[in-house]
Amino acid sequence: MELEKPKILIVDDNPGNIDFLIELLSDYDVSAVIDGRSALEMIHEEKPDLILLDINMPGLNGYETCKLIKASPKTEDIPIIFLSGKTDTESIITGFDAGGVDYITKPYRPKEVLVRVQTQLKLKEAIEALEKMANEDPLTGIANRRRFFERANIMLSTAKVTQKPYYVFVFDLDKFKIINDTYGHDVGDEVIKMFVQIVNDNIDDDDCFARMGGDEFILVMIGVDKDTARKKIDLIRKGIASVRSIAGIPLQFATSIGAAMLAPGDKKLEMIIKRADEKLYKVKALKNGTS
């Protein structure tokens, strides 16, 4: 499978400069526009991995364009290298203050351009890898505990302001320890991944699904009515019930679910989770015959 080439956007009003850079950067997926406004439109259609941005352009200059790019949460993480014939300290500092990460002076020195481009792309890749490690569960790729609380709290604030329904569902896989002890942890991992796939297949992008640890998971829905929320959970139950084998082994599994809804007195997300956990414990107690 061919690796996708990093995307680079060149923003320069000089066609000669554009042609030179496109030829020099032929190993990358390069596109170009001739002004700041066009750049702002293009990056929202297809987000580049790096922007080479000329400073002196008609209309929006490079500094202004950079500030607008950095002002948007969707594009603020795109590294920007300024292009300019100005070599004075003030111009360079202004570029960094605007949000640029590097500065290439004209006339271009091909080796320097390539090294600076490669450096910024490697830095971006390293940062993204660190962010992935910090926010994702390594086994399943879904949000981890840290990322869950970050996103779910934002959703909770939105629900309070807009008065939208807000639901919390907690999941615990039944007798998961027995599965691990009987079939081994590799099969246990496959059960976890199967469960996550089933849930992901039946929720929306606006929902927040995360692994809290071990066989414990949590799902938040916002802005849906009770019937819609119930239908999603029913589909998840049916999906789990339809499993007959995992990793080539005849095996079925089940999950217990506890649910709670945002109430007027809820000041913190933890209060809603606590009620959902209490419901979960009651469900598990009934299954185990200890209630």
Coordinates of N, CA and C in Angstrom, one line a residue, residues 95-235:
G95 N 6.9 37.7 12.0 CA 6.4 36.4 11.5 C 6.2 35.4 12.6
F96 N 7.1 35.3 13.5 CA 6.9 34.4 14.6 C 5.8 34.8 15.5
D97 N 5.7 36.1 15.8 CA 4.6 36.6 16.6 C 3.2 36.3 16.0
A98 N 3.1 36.2 14.6 CA 1.9 36.0 14.0 C 1.5 34.5 14.0
G99 N 2.5 33.6 14.4 CA 2.2 32.2 14.5 C 3.0 31.3 13.6
G100 N 4.0 31.9 12.8 CA 4.8 31.1 12.0 C 5.8 30.3 12.8
V101 N 6.3 29.2 12.2 CA 7.2 28.3 12.9 C 8.6 28.4 12.3
D102 N 8.7 29.0 11.1 CA 10.0 29.1 10.5 C 9.9 30.2 9.4
Y103 N 11.1 30.5 8.8 CA 11.2 31.7 7.9 C 12.2 31.4 6.9
I104 N 11.8 31.4 5.6 CA 12.7 31.2 4.5 C 12.9 32.4 3.7
T105 N 14.1 32.9 3.5 CA 14.4 34.1 2.8 C 14.6 33.9 1.3
K106 N 14.3 34.9 0.5 CA 14.5 34.8 -0.9 C 15.8 35.6 -1.2
P107 N 16.6 35.2 -2.3 CA 16.3 34.1 -3.2 C 16.4 32.8 -2.5
Y108 N 15.6 31.8 -3.0 CA 15.6 30.5 -2.3 C 16.9 29.7 -2.6
R109 N 17.3 29.0 -1.5 CA 18.4 28.1 -1.6 C 17.8 26.7 -1.5
P110 N 17.8 25.9 -2.6 CA 17.0 24.7 -2.7 C 17.2 23.7 -1.5
K111 N 18.5 23.5 -1.1 CA 18.8 22.6 0.0 C 18.2 23.1 1.3
E112 N 18.3 24.4 1.5 CA 17.7 25.0 2.7 C 16.2 24.8 2.8
V113 N 15.5 25.1 1.6 CA 14.1 24.9 1.6 C 13.7 23.5 1.9
L114 N 14.4 22.5 1.3 CA 14.0 21.1 1.5 C 14.2 20.7 3.0
V115 N 15.3 21.2 3.6 CA 15.6 20.8 5.0 C 14.6 21.4 5.9
R116 N 14.2 22.7 5.7 CA 13.3 23.3 6.6 C 11.9 22.7 6.4
V117 N 11.5 22.4 5.2 CA 10.2 21.7 5.0 C 10.2 20.3 5.7
Q118 N 11.3 19.5 5.5 CA 11.4 18.2 6.1 C 11.3 18.3 7.6
T119 N 12.0 19.3 8.2 CA 12.1 19.4 9.6 C 10.7 19.7 10.2
Q120 N 9.9 20.6 9.6 CA 8.6 20.9 10.1 C 7.6 19.8 9.9
L121 N 7.7 19.0 8.8 CA 6.9 17.9 8.7 C 7.2 16.8 9.7
K122 N 8.4 16.6 10.0 CA 8.8 15.6 11.0 C 8.3 16.0 12.4
L123 N 8.5 17.3 12.7 CA 8.0 17.8 14.0 C 6.5 17.6 14.1
K124 N 5.8 17.9 13.0 CA 4.3 17.7 13.0 C 3.9 16.3 13.3
E125 N 4.6 15.4 12.6 CA 4.3 13.9 12.8 C 4.6 13.5 14.2
A126 N 5.7 14.0 14.8 CA 6.0 13.6 16.2 C 5.0 14.2 17.1
I127 N 4.5 15.4 16.9 CA 3.5 16.0 17.8 C 2.2 15.2 17.7
E128 N 1.8 14.8 16.5 CA 0.6 14.1 16.3 C 0.7 12.7 17.0
A129 N 1.9 12.1 16.9 CA 2.1 10.8 17.6 C 1.9 10.9 19.1
L130 N 2.5 12.0 19.7 CA 2.4 12.2 21.1 C 1.0 12.5 21.5
E131 N 0.2 13.3 20.7 CA -1.2 13.6 21.0 C -2.0 12.3 21.0
K132 N -1.7 11.5 20.0 CA -2.4 10.2 19.9 C -2.2 9.3 21.1
M133 N -0.9 9.3 21.6 CA -0.6 8.5 22.8 C -1.3 9.1 24.0
A134 N -1.5 10.4 24.0 CA -2.0 11.0 25.2 C -3.6 10.9 25.2
N135 N -4.2 10.8 24.1 CA -5.6 10.8 24.0 C -6.4 9.5 23.6
E136 N -5.6 8.6 23.1 CA -6.3 7.3 22.6 C -5.9 6.1 23.4
D137 N -6.9 5.2 23.5 CA -6.6 3.9 24.0 C -5.8 3.1 23.0
P138 N -4.6 2.6 23.4 CA -3.8 1.9 22.3 C -4.4 0.7 21.7
L139 N -5.2 0.0 22.5 CA -5.7 -1.3 21.9 C -6.9 -1.0 20.9
T140 N -7.7 -0.1 21.2 CA -8.9 0.1 20.4 C -9.0 1.3 19.5
G141 N -8.1 2.3 19.9 CA -8.1 3.5 19.1 C -9.2 4.5 19.5
I142 N -10.0 4.2 20.4 CA -11.1 5.1 20.9 C -10.5 6.0 22.0
A143 N -11.2 7.0 22.4 CA -10.7 8.0 23.4 C -10.4 7.2 24.7
N144 N -9.3 7.7 25.4 CA -9.0 7.2 26.7 C -9.7 8.0 27.8
R145 N -9.4 7.7 29.0 CA -10.1 8.4 30.1 C -9.8 9.9 30.1
R146 N -8.6 10.3 29.9 CA -8.2 11.7 29.8 C -9.0 12.4 28.8
R147 N -9.0 11.9 27.6 CA -9.7 12.5 26.4 C -11.2 12.6 26.7
F148 N -11.7 11.5 27.3 CA -13.1 11.5 27.6 C -13.6 12.6 28.4
F149 N -12.9 12.8 29.6 CA -13.3 13.9 30.5 C -13.1 15.3 29.8
E150 N -12.1 15.4 29.0 CA -11.9 16.7 28.2 C -13.1 17.0 27.3
R151 N -13.5 16.0 26.5 CA -14.6 16.2 25.5 C -15.9 16.2 26.2
A152 N -16.2 15.2 27.1 CA -17.5 15.1 27.8 C -17.8 16.3 28.6
N153 N -16.8 17.0 29.2 CA -17.1 18.2 29.9 C -17.5 19.4 29.0
I154 N -16.9 19.4 27.8 CA -17.3 20.4 26.8 C -18.7 20.2 26.4
M155 N -19.1 18.9 26.2 CA -20.4 18.5 25.8 C -21.4 18.9 26.9
L156 N -21.0 18.7 28.1 CA -21.9 19.0 29.3 C -22.2 20.5 29.4
S157 N -21.1 21.3 29.2 CA -21.3 22.8 29.2 C -22.3 23.2 28.1
T158 N -22.2 22.6 26.9 CA -23.1 22.9 25.8 C -24.5 22.5 26.1
A159 N -24.7 21.3 26.7 CA -26.0 20.8 27.1 C -26.7 21.8 28.1
K160 N -25.9 22.3 29.0 CA -26.5 23.2 30.0 C -26.9 24.5 29.4
V161 N -26.1 25.0 28.5 CA -26.4 26.3 27.9 C -27.6 26.2 26.9
T162 N -27.6 25.1 26.1 CA -28.6 24.9 25.1 C -29.8 24.1 25.6
Q163 N -29.7 23.6 26.8 CA -30.8 22.8 27.5 C -31.1 21.6 26.6
K164 N -30.1 21.0 26.0 CA -30.2 19.8 25.3 C -30.1 18.5 26.2
P165 N -30.8 17.4 25.9 CA -30.6 16.2 26.7 C -29.2 15.7 26.7
Y166 N -28.8 15.2 27.8 CA -27.4 14.7 28.0 C -27.4 13.4 28.7
Y167 N -27.0 12.3 28.1 CA -27.1 11.0 28.6 C -25.7 10.4 28.8
V168 N -25.5 9.6 29.9 CA -24.3 8.9 30.2 C -24.6 7.4 30.4
F169 N -23.9 6.6 29.6 CA -24.1 5.1 29.7 C -22.7 4.5 30.1
V170 N -22.7 3.7 31.1 CA -21.5 3.0 31.5 C -21.7 1.5 31.2
F171 N -20.6 0.9 30.7 CA -20.6 -0.5 30.2 C -19.6 -1.3 31.0
D172 N -19.9 -2.5 31.4 CA -18.9 -3.4 32.0 C -19.2 -4.8 31.4
L173 N -18.1 -5.3 30.8 CA -18.3 -6.6 30.1 C -18.5 -7.7 31.2
D174 N -19.5 -8.5 31.0 CA -19.8 -9.6 32.0 C -18.8 -10.7 32.0
K175 N -18.3 -11.1 33.2 CA -17.4 -12.2 33.4 C -16.2 -12.2 32.5
F176 N -15.7 -10.9 32.3 CA -14.5 -10.8 31.4 C -13.3 -11.5 32.0
K177 N -13.2 -11.5 33.3 CA -12.0 -12.2 33.9 C -12.0 -13.7 33.5
I178 N -13.2 -14.2 33.5 CA -13.3 -15.7 33.2 C -12.9 -15.9 31.7
I179 N -13.2 -15.0 30.9 CA -12.8 -15.1 29.4 C -11.3 -15.1 29.4
N180 N -10.7 -14.1 30.1 CA -9.2 -14.0 30.0 C -8.6 -15.3 30.6
D181 N -9.1 -15.7 31.7 CA -8.5 -16.9 32.4 C -8.7 -18.2 31.6
T182 N -9.8 -18.3 30.8 CA -10.1 -19.5 30.1 C -9.4 -19.5 28.7
Y183 N -9.4 -18.4 28.0 CA -8.9 -18.4 26.6 C -7.6 -17.6 26.5
G184 N -7.2 -16.8 27.5 CA -6.0 -16.1 27.4 C -6.3 -14.6 27.1
H185 N -5.3 -13.8 27.4 CA -5.5 -12.3 27.2 C -5.6 -11.9 25.7
D186 N -5.0 -12.6 24.8 CA -5.1 -12.3 23.4 C -6.6 -12.4 23.0
V187 N -7.2 -13.4 23.4 CA -8.7 -13.5 23.0 C -9.5 -12.5 23.8
G188 N -9.1 -12.2 25.0 CA -9.7 -11.1 25.7 C -9.6 -9.8 25.0
D189 N -8.4 -9.5 24.5 CA -8.3 -8.3 23.7 C -9.2 -8.3 22.5
E190 N -9.4 -9.4 21.8 CA -10.2 -9.5 20.6 C -11.7 -9.3 21.0
V191 N -12.1 -9.7 22.2 CA -13.4 -9.4 22.7 C -13.6 -7.9 22.9
I192 N -12.6 -7.3 23.5 CA -12.7 -5.8 23.7 C -12.8 -5.1 22.4
K193 N -12.0 -5.5 21.4 CA -12.1 -4.9 20.1 C -13.4 -5.1 19.4
M194 N -13.9 -6.3 19.5 CA -15.2 -6.6 18.9 C -16.3 -5.8 19.6
F195 N -16.3 -5.6 20.9 CA -17.3 -4.8 21.6 C -17.2 -3.4 21.1
V196 N -16.0 -2.8 21.0 CA -15.8 -1.4 20.5 C -16.3 -1.3 19.1
Q197 N -16.0 -2.2 18.3 CA -16.5 -2.1 16.9 C -18.0 -2.1 16.8
I198 N -18.7 -2.9 17.6 CA -20.1 -3.0 17.6 C -20.7 -1.6 18.1
V199 N -20.1 -1.1 19.2 CA -20.6 0.2 19.7 C -20.4 1.3 18.6
N200 N -19.2 1.3 18.0 CA -18.9 2.4 17.0 C -19.8 2.3 15.8
D201 N -20.2 1.1 15.5 CA -21.1 0.9 14.3 C -22.5 1.4 14.6
N202 N -22.8 1.7 15.9 CA -24.2 2.1 16.2 C -24.3 3.4 16.9
I203 N -23.3 4.2 16.9 CA -23.3 5.5 17.5 C -22.9 6.6 16.4
D204 N -23.1 7.8 16.7 CA -22.8 8.9 15.8 C -21.5 9.6 16.1
D205 N -21.0 10.4 15.2 CA -19.8 11.1 15.4 C -19.9 12.1 16.6
D206 N -21.1 12.6 16.8 CA -21.3 13.6 17.9 C -21.3 12.9 19.3
D207 N -21.4 11.6 19.3 CA -21.4 10.9 20.6 C -19.9 10.7 21.1
C208 N -19.7 10.6 22.4 CA -18.4 10.4 22.9 C -18.2 9.1 23.6
F209 N -17.4 8.2 23.0 CA -17.3 6.8 23.5 C -15.8 6.6 23.9
A210 N -15.6 6.1 25.1 CA -14.2 5.9 25.6 C -14.1 4.7 26.4
R211 N -12.8 4.3 26.5 CA -12.4 3.2 27.4 C -11.9 3.7 28.6
M212 N -12.5 3.4 29.8 CA -12.1 4.0 31.0 C -11.0 3.1 31.7
G213 N -10.8 1.9 31.2 CA -9.8 1.0 31.7 C -10.4 -0.4 31.8
G214 N -9.5 -1.4 31.5 CA -9.9 -2.8 31.5 C -11.1 -3.1 30.6
D215 N -12.2 -3.6 31.2 CA -13.4 -3.9 30.5 C -14.5 -2.8 30.8
E216 N -14.1 -1.6 31.2 CA -15.1 -0.6 31.5 C -15.0 0.5 30.4
F217 N -16.2 0.8 30.0 CA -16.4 1.8 28.9 C -17.5 2.8 29.3
I218 N -17.5 3.9 28.6 CA -18.5 5.0 28.9 C -18.9 5.6 27.6
L219 N -20.1 6.0 27.5 CA -20.7 6.6 26.3 C -21.5 7.8 26.7
V220 N -21.3 9.0 26.0 CA -22.1 10.1 26.3 C -22.8 10.5 25.0
M221 N -24.1 10.8 25.1 CA -24.9 11.3 23.9 C -25.5 12.6 24.3
I222 N -25.6 13.5 23.4 CA -26.1 14.9 23.6 C -27.1 15.2 22.5
G223 N -28.2 15.9 22.9 CA -29.1 16.4 21.9 C -30.0 15.4 21.2
V224 N -30.1 14.2 21.8 CA -31.1 13.2 21.2 C -32.2 12.9 22.2
D225 N -33.3 12.5 21.8 CA -34.4 12.2 22.7 C -34.2 10.8 23.3
K226 N -35.0 10.5 24.2 CA -34.9 9.2 24.9 C -35.1 8.0 24.0
D227 N -36.0 8.1 23.0 CA -36.3 7.0 22.1 C -35.0 6.7 21.2
T228 N -34.4 7.8 20.7 CA -33.2 7.7 19.9 C -32.1 7.0 20.7
A229 N -31.9 7.5 21.9 CA -30.8 7.0 22.8 C -31.1 5.5 23.0
R230 N -32.3 5.2 23.3 CA -32.7 3.8 23.6 C -32.5 2.9 22.4
K231 N -32.8 3.4 21.2 CA -32.6 2.6 20.0 C -31.1 2.3 19.8
K232 N -30.3 3.3 20.0 CA -28.8 3.0 19.9 C -28.4 1.9 20.8
I233 N -28.8 2.0 22.1 CA -28.4 1.0 23.0 C -29.0 -0.4 22.7
D234 N -30.2 -0.4 22.2 CA -30.8 -1.7 21.8 C -30.0 -2.3 20.6
L235 N -29.6 -1.5 19.7 CA -28.8 -2.0 18.5 C -27.4 -2.5 19.0

